[in-house]
Short mmCIF file of C-alpha atoms in Angstrom, two decimals:
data_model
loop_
_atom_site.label_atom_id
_atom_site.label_comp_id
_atom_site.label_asym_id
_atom_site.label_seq_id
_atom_site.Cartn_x
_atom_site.Cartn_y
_atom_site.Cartn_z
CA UNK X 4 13.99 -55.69 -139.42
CA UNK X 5 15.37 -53.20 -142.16
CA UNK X 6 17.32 -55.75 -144.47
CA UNK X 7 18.48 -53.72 -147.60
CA UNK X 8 20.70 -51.38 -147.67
CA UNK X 9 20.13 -49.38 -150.91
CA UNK X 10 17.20 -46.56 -152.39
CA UNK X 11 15.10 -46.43 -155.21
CA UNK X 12 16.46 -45.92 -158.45
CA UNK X 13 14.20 -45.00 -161.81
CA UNK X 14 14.70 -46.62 -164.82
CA UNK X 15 13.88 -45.96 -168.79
CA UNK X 16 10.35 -48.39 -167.92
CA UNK X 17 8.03 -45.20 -168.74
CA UNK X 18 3.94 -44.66 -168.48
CA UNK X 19 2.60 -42.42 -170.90
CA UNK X 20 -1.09 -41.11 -171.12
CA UNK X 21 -2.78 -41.59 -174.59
CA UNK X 22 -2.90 -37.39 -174.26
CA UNK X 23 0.69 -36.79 -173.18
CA UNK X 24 3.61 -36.51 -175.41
CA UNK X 25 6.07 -36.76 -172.22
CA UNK X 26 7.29 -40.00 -170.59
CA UNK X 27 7.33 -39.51 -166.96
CA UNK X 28 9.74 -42.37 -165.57
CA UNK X 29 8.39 -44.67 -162.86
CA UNK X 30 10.22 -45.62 -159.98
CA UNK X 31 11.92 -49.04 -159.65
CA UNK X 32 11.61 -51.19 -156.40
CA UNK X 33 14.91 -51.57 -154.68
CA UNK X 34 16.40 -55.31 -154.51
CA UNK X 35 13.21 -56.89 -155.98
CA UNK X 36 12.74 -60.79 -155.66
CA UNK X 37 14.69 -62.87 -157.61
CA UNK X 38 12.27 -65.11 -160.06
CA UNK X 39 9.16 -64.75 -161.21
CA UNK X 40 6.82 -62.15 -159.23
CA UNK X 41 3.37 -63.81 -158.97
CA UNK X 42 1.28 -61.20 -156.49
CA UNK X 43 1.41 -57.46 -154.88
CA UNK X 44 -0.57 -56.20 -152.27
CA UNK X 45 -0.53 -52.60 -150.20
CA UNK X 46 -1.59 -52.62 -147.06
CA UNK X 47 -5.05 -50.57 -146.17
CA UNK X 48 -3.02 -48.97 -143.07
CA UNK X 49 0.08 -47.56 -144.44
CA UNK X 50 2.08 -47.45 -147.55
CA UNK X 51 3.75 -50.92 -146.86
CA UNK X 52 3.79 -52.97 -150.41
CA UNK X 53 3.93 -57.13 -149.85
CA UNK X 54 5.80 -58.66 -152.88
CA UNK X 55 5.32 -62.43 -153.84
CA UNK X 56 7.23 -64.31 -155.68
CA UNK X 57 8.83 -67.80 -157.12
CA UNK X 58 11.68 -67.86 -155.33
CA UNK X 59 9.67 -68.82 -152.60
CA UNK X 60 9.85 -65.47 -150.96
CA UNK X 61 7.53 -62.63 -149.73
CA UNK X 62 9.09 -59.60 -149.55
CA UNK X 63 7.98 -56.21 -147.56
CA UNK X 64 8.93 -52.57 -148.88
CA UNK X 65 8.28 -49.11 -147.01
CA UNK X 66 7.55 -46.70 -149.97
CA UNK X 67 8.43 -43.02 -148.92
CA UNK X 68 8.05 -40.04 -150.75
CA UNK X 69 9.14 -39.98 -154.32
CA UNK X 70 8.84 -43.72 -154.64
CA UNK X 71 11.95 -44.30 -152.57
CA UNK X 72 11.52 -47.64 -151.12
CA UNK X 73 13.11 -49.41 -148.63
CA UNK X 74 13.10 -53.35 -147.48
CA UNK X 75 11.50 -53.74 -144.35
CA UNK X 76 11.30 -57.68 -144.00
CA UNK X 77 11.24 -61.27 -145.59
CA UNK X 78 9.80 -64.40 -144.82
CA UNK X 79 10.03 -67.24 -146.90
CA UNK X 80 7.88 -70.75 -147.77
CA UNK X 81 9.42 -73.84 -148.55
CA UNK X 82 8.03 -74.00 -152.30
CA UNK X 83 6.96 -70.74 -154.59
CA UNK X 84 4.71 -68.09 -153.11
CA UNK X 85 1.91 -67.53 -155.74
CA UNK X 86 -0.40 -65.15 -153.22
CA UNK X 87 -0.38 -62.57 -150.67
CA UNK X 88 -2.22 -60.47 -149.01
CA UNK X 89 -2.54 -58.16 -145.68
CA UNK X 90 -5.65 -57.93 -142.96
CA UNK X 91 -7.40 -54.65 -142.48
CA UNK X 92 -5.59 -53.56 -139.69
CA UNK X 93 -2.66 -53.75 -141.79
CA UNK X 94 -0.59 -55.61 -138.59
CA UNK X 95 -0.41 -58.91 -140.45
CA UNK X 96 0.05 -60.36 -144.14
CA UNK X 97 -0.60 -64.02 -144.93
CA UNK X 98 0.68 -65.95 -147.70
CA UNK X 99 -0.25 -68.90 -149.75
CA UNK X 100 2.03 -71.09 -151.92
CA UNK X 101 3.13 -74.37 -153.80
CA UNK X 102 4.50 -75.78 -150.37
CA UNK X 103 0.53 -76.05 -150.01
CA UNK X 104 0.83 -74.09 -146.66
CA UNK X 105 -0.59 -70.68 -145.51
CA UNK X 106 1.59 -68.41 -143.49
CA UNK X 107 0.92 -65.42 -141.26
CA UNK X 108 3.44 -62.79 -140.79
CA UNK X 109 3.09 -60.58 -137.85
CA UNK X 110 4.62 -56.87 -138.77
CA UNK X 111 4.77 -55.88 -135.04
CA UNK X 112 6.60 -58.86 -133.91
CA UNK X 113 8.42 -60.00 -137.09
CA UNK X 114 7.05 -63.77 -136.44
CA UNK X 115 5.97 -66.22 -139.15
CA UNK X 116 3.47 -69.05 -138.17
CA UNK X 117 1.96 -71.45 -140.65
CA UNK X 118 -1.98 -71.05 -140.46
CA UNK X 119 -3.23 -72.91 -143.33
CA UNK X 120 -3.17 -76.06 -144.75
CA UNK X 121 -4.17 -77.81 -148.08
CA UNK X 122 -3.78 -81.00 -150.43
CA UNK X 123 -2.70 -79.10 -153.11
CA UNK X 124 -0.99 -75.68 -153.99
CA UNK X 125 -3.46 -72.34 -152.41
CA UNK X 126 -3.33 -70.07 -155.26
CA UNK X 127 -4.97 -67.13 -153.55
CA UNK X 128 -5.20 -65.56 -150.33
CA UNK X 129 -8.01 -63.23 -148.93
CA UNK X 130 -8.77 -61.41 -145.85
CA UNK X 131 -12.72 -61.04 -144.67
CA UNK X 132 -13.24 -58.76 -142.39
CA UNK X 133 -16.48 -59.87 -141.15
CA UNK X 134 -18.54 -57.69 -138.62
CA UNK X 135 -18.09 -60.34 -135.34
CA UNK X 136 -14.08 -61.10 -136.38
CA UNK X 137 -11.93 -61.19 -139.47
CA UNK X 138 -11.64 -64.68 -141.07
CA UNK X 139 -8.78 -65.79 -143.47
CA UNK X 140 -10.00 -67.19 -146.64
CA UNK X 141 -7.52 -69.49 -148.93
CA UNK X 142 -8.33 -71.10 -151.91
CA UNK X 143 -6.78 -74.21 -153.67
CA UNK X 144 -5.95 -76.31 -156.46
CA UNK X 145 -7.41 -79.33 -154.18
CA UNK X 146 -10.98 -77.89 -155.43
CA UNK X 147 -11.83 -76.12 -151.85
CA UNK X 148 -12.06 -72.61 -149.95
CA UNK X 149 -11.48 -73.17 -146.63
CA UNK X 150 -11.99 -70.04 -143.87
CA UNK X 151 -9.53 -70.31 -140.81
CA UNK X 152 -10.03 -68.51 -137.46
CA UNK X 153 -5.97 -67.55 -136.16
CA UNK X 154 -6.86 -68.59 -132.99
CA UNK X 155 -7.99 -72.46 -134.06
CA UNK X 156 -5.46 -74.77 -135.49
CA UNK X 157 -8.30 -76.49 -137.90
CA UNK X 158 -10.20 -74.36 -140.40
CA UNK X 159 -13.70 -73.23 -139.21
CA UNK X 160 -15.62 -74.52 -142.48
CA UNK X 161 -14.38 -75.71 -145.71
CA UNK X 162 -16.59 -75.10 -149.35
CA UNK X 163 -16.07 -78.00 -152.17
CA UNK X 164 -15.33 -76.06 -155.34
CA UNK X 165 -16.41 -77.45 -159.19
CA UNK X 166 -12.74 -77.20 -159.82
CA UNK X 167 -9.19 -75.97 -158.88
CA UNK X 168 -9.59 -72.75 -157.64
CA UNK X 169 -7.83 -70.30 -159.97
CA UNK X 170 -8.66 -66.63 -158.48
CA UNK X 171 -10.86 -65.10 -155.94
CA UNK X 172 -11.61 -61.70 -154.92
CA UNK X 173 -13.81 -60.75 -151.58
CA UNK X 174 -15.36 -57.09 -151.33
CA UNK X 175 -17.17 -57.98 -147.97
CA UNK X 176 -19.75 -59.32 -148.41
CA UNK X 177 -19.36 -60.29 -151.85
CA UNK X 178 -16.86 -62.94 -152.98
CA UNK X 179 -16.38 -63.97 -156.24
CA UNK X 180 -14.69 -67.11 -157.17
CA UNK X 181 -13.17 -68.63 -160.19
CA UNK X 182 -12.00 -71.89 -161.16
CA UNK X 183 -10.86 -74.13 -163.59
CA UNK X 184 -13.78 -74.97 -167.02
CA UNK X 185 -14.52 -71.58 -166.44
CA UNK X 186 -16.97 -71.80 -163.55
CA UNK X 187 -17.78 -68.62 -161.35
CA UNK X 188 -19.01 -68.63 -158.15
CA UNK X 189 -20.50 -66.19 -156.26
CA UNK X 190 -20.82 -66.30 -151.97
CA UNK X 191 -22.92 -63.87 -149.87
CA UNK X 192 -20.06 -64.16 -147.20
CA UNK X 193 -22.98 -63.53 -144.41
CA UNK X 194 -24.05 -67.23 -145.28
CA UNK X 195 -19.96 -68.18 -146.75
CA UNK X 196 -20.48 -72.08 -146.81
CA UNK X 197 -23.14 -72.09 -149.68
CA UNK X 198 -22.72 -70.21 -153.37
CA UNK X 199 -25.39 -67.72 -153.64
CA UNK X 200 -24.91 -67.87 -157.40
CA UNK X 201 -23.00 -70.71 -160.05
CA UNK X 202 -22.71 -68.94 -163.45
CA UNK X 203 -20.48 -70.01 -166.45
CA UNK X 204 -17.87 -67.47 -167.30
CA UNK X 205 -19.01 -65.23 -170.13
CA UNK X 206 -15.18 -65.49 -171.69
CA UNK X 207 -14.42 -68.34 -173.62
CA UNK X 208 -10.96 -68.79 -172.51
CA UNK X 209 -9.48 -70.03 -169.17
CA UNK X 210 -10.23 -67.58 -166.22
CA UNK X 211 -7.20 -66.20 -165.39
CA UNK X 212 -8.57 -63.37 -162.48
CA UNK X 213 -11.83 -61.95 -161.19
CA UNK X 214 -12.17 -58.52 -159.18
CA UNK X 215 -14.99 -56.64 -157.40
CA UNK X 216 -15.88 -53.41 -157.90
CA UNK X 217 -14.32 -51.03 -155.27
CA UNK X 218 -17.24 -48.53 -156.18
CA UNK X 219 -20.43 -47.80 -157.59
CA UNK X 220 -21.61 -49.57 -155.33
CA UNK X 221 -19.42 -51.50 -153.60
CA UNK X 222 -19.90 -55.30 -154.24
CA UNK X 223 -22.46 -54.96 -156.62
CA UNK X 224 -20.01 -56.84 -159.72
CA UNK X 225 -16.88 -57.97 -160.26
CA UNK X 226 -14.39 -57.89 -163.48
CA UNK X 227 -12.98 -61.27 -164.77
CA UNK X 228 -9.87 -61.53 -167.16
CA UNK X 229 -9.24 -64.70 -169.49
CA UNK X 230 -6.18 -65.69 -171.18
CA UNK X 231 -7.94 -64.81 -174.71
CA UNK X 232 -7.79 -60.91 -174.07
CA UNK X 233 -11.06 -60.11 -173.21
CA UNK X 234 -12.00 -58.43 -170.07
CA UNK X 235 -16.08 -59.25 -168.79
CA UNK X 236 -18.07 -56.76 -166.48
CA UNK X 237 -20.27 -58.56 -164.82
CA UNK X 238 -23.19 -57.51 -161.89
CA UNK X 239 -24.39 -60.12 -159.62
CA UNK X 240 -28.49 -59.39 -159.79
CA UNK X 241 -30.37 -60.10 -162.24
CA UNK X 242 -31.80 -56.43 -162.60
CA UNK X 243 -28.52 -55.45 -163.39
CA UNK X 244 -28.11 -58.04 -166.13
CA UNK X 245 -28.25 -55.09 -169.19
CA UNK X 246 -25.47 -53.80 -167.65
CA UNK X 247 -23.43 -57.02 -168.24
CA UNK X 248 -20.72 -56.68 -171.09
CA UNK X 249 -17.23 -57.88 -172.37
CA UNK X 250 -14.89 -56.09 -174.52
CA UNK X 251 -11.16 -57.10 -176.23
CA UNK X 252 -8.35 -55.82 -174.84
CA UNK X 253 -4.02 -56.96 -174.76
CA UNK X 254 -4.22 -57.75 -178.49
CA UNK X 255 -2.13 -56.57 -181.14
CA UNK X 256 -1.61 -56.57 -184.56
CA UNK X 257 1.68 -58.81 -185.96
CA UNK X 258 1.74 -56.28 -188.99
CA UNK X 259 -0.01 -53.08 -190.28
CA UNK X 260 -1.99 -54.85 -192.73
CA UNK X 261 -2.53 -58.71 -190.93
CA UNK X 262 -5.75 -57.76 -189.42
CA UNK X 263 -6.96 -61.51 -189.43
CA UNK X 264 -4.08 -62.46 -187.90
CA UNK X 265 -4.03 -60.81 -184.20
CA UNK X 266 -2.24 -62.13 -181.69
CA UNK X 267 -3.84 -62.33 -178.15
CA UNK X 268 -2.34 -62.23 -174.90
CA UNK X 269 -3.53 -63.67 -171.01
CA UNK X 270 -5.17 -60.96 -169.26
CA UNK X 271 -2.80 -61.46 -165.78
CA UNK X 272 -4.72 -59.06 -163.35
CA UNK X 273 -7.69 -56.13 -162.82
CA UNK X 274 -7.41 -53.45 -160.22
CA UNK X 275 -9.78 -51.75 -159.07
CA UNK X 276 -8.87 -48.03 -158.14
CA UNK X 277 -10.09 -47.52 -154.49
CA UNK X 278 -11.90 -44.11 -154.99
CA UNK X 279 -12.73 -43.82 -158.24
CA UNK X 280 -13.84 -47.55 -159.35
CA UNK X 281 -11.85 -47.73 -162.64
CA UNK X 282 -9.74 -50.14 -162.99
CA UNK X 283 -6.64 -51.49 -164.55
CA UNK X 284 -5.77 -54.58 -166.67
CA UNK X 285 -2.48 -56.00 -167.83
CA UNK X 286 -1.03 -58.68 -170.31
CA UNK X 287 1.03 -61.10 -171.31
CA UNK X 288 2.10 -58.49 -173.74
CA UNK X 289 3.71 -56.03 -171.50
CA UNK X 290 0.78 -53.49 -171.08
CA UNK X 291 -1.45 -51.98 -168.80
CA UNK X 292 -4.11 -49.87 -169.58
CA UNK X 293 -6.69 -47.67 -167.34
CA UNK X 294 -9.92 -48.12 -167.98
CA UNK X 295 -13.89 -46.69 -166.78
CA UNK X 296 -16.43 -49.43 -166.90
CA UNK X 297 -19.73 -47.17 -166.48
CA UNK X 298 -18.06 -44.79 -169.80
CA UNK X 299 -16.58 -48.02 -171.52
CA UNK X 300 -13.79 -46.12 -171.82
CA UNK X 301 -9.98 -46.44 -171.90
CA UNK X 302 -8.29 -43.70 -169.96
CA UNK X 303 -4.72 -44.40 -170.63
CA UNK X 304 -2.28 -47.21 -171.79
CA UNK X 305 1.12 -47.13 -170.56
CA UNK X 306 4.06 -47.54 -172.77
CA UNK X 307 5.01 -51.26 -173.19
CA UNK X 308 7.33 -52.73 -170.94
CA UNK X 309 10.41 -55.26 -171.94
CA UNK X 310 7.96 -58.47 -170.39
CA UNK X 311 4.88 -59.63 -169.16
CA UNK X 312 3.43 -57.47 -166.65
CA UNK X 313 2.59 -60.39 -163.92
CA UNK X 314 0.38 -58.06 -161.32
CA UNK X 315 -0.84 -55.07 -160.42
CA UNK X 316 -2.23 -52.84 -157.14
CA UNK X 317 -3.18 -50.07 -156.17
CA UNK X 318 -2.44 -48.76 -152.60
CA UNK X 319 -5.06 -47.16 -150.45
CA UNK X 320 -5.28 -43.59 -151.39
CA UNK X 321 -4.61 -44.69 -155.17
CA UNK X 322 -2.39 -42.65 -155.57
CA UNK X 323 0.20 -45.32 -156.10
CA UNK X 324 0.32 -47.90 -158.66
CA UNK X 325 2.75 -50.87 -158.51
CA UNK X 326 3.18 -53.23 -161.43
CA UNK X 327 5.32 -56.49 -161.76
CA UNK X 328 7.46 -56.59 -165.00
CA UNK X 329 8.15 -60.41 -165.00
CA UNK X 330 7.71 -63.42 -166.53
CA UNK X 331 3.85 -64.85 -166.24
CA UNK X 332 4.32 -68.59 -167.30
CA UNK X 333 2.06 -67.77 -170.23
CA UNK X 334 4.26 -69.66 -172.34
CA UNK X 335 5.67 -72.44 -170.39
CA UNK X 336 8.24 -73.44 -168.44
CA UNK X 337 10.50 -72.77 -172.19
CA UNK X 338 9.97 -69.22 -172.17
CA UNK X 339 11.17 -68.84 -168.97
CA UNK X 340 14.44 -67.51 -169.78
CA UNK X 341 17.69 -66.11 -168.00
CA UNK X 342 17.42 -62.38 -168.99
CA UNK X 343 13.76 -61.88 -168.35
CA UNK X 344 13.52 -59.06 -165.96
CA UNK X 345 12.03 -59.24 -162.18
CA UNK X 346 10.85 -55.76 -161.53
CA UNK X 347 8.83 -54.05 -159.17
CA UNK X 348 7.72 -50.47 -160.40
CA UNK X 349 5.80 -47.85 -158.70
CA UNK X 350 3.65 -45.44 -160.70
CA UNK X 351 2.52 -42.00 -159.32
CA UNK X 352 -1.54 -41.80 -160.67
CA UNK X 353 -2.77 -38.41 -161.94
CA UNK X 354 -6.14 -38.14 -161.15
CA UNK X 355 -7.24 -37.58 -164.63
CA UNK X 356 -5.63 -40.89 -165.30
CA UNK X 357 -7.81 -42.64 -162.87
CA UNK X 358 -10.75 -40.04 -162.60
CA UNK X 359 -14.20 -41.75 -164.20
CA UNK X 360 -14.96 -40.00 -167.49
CA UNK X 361 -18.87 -38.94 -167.62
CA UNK X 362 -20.78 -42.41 -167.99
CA UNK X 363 -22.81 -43.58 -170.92
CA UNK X 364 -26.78 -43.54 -170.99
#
């Protein structure tokens, strides 16, 4: 199914810790897609990286040692891919675009089959692996979540939304949902056809992602980025509810002294680091930055990168970091010129990079 021909290559895109004086060069992703990237995912299985993107592609890279990558396969929808995401077993990734259709590809077989359907665009994909049999969850602009069994045509149950569904995250069984006025809603995915909790986001700005905590415990919160540059941390019970807080983040300064005068970028997307439980953010303004929620600490901010950095993931170990230099639509359709970059880079993680920092009392 192999269908490039070249090898990695690294390029001057650098991450440096806030500690270290030396740029160590990531590694770029060979023949990346050709518009804007919109999602990455690694599978759980294997170091196989699914690529999304708006030229209506999803594209599937072997990463070796080093970084060296190598195209594996492509499938394609008939309108831009804004989603993706693999199942546990890492034999299948499904898809979700503008076309308003869900697709399945099978790795084994190299098939594609369409498995979802909306009214509208499905802006996110997710996999719940659910004790009696995994169940793919999509969510959509047409204000619904609907779960689909693979071996029914029609979905199995379908949730009305307040809005157009904007992100969702699952971290079985918590899944965390957010839509458009800033609503977030929260499902106990052993009862998955009724919220267990409605809050309003805590960010004033538009939700732009929400992510559950990997660690500490498991399911016990989730992140959520706005397009104002703030990042919330936010626990679902109400016990935890001192723990809840919000800090500013993918901001800068337009001059040394125009402190009243900051200029805020969208907060794209928050991984969560599969071991440890920090996380990442990036912006609209080409960064990403580590961070540990328990310390409320930043660990390290790479150097910025010549665009947007559209998404983020870790892979299963975490000891691999990919990041999508590319245009975000944070600025319109205008902004969306011919010599923004479409990059896929690969980041090797230190583990005092990632590694929590000793946690506030």
């Amino acid at each position: 199914m192999s269908f490039f021909t070249n090898t990695a290559t690294t390029t001057g895109v650098s991450a440096t810790g806030n500690t270290s004086a030396t740029a160590v060069k990531d590694v770029e992703v060979v023949d990346p897609p050709s518009d804007g990237i919109s999602s990455l995912s690694f599978s759980n299985q294997a170091d196989y990286l699914a690529v999304g993107s708006w030229d209506n592609s999803v594209r599937v890279y072997e990463v070796g040692a080093g970084g060296r990558t190598q195209g594996k396969a492509m499938y394609h929808h008939s309108g831009p891919v804004l989603n993706v995401c693999w199942n546990k077993d890492g034999t299948k990734i499904f898809s979700g675009g503008a076309d308003n259709a869900g697709r399945m590809f099978d790795v084994t077989t190299g098939q594609t089959t369409q498995v979802a359907q909306h009214d509208a665009p499905i802006k996110v994909v997710g996999w719940v692996d659910a004790p009696q049999a995994g169940i793919l969850a999509t969510g959509s602009w047409d204000k619904t979540i609907k779960y689909w069994d693979l071996r029914t045509a029609n979905p199995v149950a379908t949730v009305q939304l307040p809005e157009r569904c904007y992100t969702f995250d699952i971290q079985y069984p918590l899944m965390v949902v957010g839509t458009a006025e800033r609503h977030i809603q929260i499902f106990n995915l052993t009862n998955p056809n009724t919220a267990y909790k409605t809050i309003q986001s805590p960010l004033k700005g538009q939700t732009r992602v929400v992510s559950c905590f990997t660690t500490s415990p498991a399911a016990s919160g989730f992140a959520v980025g706005s397009v104002e540059g703030r990042v919330a941390i936010q626990y679902v019970e109400q016990e935890d509810a001192q723990r809840n807080f919000s800090f500013k983040c993918h901001r800068r300064d337009p001059a040394p002294n125009a402190k009243d005068q900051v200029l805020v970028y969208a907060v794209n997307d928050i991984s969560f680091h599969p071991v440890h439980g920090t996380f990442s953010t990036c912006g609209s303004d080409g960064i990403i930055s580590f961070w540990d929620k328990d310390a409320r600490a930043r660990l390290k901010t790479f150097d910025v990168a010549p665009a947007p950095i559209a998404a983020t993931a870790f892979n299963r170990n975490g000891d691999i970091f990919a990041y999508a230099v590319s245009y975000d639509w944070s600025k319109g359709h205008s902004s969306n010129t011919p010599g923004t970059p479409n990059k896929v880079m690969l980041h090797s993680c230190k583990d005092e990079d990632v590694r929590k920092r000793t946690a506030r009392k």
